[in-house]
PDB file of C-alpha atoms in Angstrom:
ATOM      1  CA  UNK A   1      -2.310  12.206 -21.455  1.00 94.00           C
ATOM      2  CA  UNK A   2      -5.180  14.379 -19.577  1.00 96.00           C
ATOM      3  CA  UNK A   3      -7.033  16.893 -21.798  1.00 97.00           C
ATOM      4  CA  UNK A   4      -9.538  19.463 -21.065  1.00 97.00           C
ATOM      5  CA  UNK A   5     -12.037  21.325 -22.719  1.00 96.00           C
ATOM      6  CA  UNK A   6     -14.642  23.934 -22.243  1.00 94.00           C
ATOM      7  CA  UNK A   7     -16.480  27.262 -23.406  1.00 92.00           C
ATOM      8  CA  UNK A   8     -16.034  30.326 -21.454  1.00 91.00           C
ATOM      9  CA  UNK A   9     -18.557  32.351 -19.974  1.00 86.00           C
ATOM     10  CA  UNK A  10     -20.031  35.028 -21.970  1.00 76.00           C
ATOM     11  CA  UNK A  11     -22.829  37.552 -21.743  1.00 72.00           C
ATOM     12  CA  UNK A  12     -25.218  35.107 -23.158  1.00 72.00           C
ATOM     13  CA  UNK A  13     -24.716  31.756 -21.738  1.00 76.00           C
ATOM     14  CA  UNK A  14     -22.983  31.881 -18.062  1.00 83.00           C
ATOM     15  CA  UNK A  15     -21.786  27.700 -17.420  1.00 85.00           C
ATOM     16  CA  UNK A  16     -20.608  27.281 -13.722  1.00 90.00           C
ATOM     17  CA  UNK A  17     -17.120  25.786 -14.723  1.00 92.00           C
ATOM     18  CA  UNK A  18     -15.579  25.512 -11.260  1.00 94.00           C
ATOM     19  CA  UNK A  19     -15.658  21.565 -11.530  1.00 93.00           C
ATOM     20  CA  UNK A  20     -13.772  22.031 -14.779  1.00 95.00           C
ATOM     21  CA  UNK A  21     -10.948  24.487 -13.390  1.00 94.00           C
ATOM     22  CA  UNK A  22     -10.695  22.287 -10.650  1.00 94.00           C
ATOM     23  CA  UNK A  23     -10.105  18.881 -12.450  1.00 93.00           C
ATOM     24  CA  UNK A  24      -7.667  20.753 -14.616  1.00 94.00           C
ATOM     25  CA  UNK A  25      -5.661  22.163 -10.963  1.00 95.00           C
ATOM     26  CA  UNK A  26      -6.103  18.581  -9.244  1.00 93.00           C
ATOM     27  CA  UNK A  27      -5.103  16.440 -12.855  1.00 93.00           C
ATOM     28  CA  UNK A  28      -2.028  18.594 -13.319  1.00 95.00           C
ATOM     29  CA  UNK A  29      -2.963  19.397 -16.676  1.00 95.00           C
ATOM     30  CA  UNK A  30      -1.158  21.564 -18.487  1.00 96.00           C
ATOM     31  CA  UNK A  31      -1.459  24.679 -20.436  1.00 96.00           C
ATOM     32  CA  UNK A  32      -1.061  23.397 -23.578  1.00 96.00           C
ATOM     33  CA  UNK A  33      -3.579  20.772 -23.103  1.00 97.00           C
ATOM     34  CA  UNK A  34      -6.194  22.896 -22.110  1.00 97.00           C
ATOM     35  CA  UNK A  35      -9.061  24.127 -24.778  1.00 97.00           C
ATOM     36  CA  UNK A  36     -11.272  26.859 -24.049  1.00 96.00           C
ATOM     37  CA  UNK A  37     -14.006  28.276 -26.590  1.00 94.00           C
ATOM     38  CA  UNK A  38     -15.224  32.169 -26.254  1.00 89.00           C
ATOM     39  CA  UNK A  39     -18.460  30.885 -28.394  1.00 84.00           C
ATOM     40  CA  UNK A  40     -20.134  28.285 -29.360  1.00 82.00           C
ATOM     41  CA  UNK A  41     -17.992  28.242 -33.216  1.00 89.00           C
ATOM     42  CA  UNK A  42     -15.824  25.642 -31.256  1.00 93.00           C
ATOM     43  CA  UNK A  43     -12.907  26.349 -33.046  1.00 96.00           C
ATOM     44  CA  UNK A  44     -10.369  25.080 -30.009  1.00 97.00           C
ATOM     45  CA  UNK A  45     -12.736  21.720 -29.930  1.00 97.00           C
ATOM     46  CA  UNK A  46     -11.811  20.933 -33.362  1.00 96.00           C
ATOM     47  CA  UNK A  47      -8.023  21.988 -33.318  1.00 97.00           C
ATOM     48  CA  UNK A  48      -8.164  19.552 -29.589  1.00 97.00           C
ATOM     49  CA  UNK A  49      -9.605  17.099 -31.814  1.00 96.00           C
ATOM     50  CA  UNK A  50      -7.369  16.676 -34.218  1.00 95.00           C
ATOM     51  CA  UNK A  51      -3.803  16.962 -31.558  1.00 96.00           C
ATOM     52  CA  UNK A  52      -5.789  14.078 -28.919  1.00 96.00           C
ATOM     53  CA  UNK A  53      -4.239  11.081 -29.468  1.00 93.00           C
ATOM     54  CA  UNK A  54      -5.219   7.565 -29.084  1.00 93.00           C
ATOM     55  CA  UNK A  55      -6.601   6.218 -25.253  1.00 90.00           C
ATOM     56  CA  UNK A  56      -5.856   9.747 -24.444  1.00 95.00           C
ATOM     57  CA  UNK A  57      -8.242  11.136 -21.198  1.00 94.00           C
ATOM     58  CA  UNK A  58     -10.577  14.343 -22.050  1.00 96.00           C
ATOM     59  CA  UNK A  59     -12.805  16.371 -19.111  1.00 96.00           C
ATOM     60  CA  UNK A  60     -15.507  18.214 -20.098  1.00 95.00           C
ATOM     61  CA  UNK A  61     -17.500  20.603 -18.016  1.00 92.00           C
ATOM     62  CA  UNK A  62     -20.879  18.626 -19.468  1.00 88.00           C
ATOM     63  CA  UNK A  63     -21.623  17.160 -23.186  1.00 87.00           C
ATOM     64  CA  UNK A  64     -23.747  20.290 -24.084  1.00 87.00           C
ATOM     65  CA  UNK A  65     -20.144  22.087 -24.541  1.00 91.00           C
ATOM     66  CA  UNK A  66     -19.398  19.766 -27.472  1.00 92.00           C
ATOM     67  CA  UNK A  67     -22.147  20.726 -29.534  1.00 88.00           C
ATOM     68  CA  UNK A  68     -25.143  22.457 -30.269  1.00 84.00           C
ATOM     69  CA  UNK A  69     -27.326  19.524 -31.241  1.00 83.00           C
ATOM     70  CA  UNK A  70     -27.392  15.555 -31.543  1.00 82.00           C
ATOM     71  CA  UNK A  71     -26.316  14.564 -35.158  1.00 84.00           C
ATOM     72  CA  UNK A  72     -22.936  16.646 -34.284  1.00 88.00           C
ATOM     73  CA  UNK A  73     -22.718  15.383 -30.550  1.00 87.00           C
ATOM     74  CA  UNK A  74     -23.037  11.697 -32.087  1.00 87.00           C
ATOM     75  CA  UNK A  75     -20.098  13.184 -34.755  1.00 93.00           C
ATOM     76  CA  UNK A  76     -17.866  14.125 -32.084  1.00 93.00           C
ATOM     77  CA  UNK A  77     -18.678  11.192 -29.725  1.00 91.00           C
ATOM     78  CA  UNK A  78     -18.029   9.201 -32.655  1.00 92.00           C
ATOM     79  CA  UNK A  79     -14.393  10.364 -33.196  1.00 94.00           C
ATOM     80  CA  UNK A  80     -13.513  10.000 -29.625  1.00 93.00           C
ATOM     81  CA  UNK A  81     -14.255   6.566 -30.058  1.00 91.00           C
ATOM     82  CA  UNK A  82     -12.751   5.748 -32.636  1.00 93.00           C
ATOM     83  CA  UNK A  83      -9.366   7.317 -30.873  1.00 94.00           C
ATOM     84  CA  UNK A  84     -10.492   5.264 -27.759  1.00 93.00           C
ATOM     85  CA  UNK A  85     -10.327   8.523 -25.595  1.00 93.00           C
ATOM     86  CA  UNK A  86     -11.719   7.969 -21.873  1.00 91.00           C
ATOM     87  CA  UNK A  87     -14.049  11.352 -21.874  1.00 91.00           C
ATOM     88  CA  UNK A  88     -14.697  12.533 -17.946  1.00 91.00           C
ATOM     89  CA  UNK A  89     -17.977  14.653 -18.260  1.00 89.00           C
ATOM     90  CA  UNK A  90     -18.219  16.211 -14.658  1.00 89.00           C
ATOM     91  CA  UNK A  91     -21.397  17.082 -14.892  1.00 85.00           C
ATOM     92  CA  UNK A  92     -22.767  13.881 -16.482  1.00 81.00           C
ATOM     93  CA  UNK A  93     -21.113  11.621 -14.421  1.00 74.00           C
ATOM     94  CA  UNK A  94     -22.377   8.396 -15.983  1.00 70.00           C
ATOM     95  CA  UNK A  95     -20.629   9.410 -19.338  1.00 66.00           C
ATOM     96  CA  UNK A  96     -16.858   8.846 -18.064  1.00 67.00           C
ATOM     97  CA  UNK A  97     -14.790   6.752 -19.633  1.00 68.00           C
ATOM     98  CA  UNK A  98     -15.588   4.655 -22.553  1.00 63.00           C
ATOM     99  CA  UNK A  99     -18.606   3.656 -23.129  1.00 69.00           C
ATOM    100  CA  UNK A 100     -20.305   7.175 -23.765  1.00 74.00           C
ATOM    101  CA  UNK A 101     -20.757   6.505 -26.900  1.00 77.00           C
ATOM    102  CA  UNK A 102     -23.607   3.603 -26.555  1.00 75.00           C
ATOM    103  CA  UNK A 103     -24.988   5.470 -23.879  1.00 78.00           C
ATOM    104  CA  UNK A 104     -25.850   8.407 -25.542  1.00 79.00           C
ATOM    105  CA  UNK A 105     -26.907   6.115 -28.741  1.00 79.00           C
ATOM    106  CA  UNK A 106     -29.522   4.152 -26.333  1.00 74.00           C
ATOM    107  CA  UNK A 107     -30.712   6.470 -24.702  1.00 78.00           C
ATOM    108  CA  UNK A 108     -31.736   8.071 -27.826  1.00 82.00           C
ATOM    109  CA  UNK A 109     -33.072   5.241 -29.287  1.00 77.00           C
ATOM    110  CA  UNK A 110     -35.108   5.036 -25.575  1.00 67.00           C
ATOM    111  CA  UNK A 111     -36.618   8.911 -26.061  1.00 81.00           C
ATOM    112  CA  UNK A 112     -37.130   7.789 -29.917  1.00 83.00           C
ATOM    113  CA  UNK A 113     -39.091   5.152 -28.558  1.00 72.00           C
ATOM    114  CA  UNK A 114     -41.391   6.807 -26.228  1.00 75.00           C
ATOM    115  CA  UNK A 115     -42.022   9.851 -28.648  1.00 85.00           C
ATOM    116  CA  UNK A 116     -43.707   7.689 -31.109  1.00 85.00           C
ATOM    117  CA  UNK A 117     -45.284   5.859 -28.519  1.00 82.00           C
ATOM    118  CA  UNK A 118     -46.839   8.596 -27.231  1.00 86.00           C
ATOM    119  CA  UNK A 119     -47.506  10.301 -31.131  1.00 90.00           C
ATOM    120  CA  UNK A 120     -49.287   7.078 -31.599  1.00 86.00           C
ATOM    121  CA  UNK A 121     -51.211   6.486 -28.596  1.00 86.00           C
ATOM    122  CA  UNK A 122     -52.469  10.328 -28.985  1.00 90.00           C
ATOM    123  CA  UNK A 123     -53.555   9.998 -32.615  1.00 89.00           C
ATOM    124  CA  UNK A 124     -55.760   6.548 -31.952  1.00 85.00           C
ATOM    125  CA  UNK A 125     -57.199   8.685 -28.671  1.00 88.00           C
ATOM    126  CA  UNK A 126     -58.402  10.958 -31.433  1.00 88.00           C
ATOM    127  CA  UNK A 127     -59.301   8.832 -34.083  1.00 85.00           C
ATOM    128  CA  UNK A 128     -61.864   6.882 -31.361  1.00 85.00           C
ATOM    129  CA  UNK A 129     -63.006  10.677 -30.327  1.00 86.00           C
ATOM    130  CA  UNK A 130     -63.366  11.999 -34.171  1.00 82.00           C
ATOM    131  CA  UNK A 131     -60.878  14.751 -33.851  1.00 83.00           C
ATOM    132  CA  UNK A 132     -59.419  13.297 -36.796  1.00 82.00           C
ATOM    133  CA  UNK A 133     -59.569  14.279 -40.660  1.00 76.00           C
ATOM    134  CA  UNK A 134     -61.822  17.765 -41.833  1.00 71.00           C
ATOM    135  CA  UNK A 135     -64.653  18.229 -40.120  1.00 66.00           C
ATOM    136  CA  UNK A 136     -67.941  18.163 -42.242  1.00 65.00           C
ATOM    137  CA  UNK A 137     -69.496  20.908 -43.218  1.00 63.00           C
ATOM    138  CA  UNK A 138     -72.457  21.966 -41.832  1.00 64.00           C
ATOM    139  CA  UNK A 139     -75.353  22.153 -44.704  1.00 66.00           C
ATOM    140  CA  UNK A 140     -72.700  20.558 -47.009  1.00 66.00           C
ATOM    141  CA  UNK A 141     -75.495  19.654 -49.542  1.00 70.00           C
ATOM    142  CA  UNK A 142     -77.370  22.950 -49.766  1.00 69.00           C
ATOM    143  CA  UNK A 143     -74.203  24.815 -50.472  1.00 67.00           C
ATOM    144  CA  UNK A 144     -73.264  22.081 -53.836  1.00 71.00           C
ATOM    145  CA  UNK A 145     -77.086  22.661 -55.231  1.00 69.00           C
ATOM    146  CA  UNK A 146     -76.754  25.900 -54.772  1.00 70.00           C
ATOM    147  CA  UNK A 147     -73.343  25.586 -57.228  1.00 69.00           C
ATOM    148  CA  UNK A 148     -74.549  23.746 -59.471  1.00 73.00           C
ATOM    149  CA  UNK A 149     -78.021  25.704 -60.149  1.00 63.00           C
TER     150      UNK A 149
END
């Protein structure tokens, strides 16, 4: 069975979701397979979540519809898995189908990876220049005789 989900436009966010509109017209899918969000509360995405049954097919307009941020896209990607539903995100087309879920795991771990590469690399550039620790005070020694006369 072919599902599809989306947000609509609002006066916040504006998503072009032409591609979406169109799967749903070319896919034949119908009415009552079709979830649409006014907001980002995703209500629909949760009530789609629990009717999608197993090795169903779900289009997306793109994966930043699904959630807000990456612990709860992980969530969601999670559960499609584990329902083995083929997910056709039109606007990332290298998450279709099944595998999504590793994807967006490694490539995760990848960005992981070069963030505390780079962290590190940037705090042993400073270490070698000095920039690192409290700087010493200037006339350090006058100001603890003066304290302690």
């Amino acid at each position: 069975m072919n599902w599809a989900y989306g947000i609509e436009n609002n006066t916040v966010i504006v998503r072009n979701n032409k591609p979406l509109f169109f799967a749903i017209q070319s896919m034949g899918i119908e009415e009552r397979y079709r979830f649409f969000d006014r907001d980002e509360s995703r209500t629909e995405l949760n009530k789609l979540l629990e009717q999608i049954g197993k090795e169903d097919r779900l289009f997306i307009r793109s994966l930043e519809d699904l959630a807000d941020n990456f612990d709860d896209l992980i969530f969601i990607l999670t559960v499609l898995t584990e329902k083995r539903i083929a997910l056709c995100s039109l606007q990332e087309s290298y998450l279709s189908e099944c595998n999504y879920l590793e994807v967006v795991k490694n490539l995760a771990d990848l960005i992981k990876y070069f963030q505390i590469k780079k962290r590190t690399t940037a705090y042993k550039t400073a270490v070698g220049e000095g920039r690192v620790g409290r700087p010493k005070a200037a006339n350090a020694e006058r100001y603890i005789d003066l304290f302690i006369k």
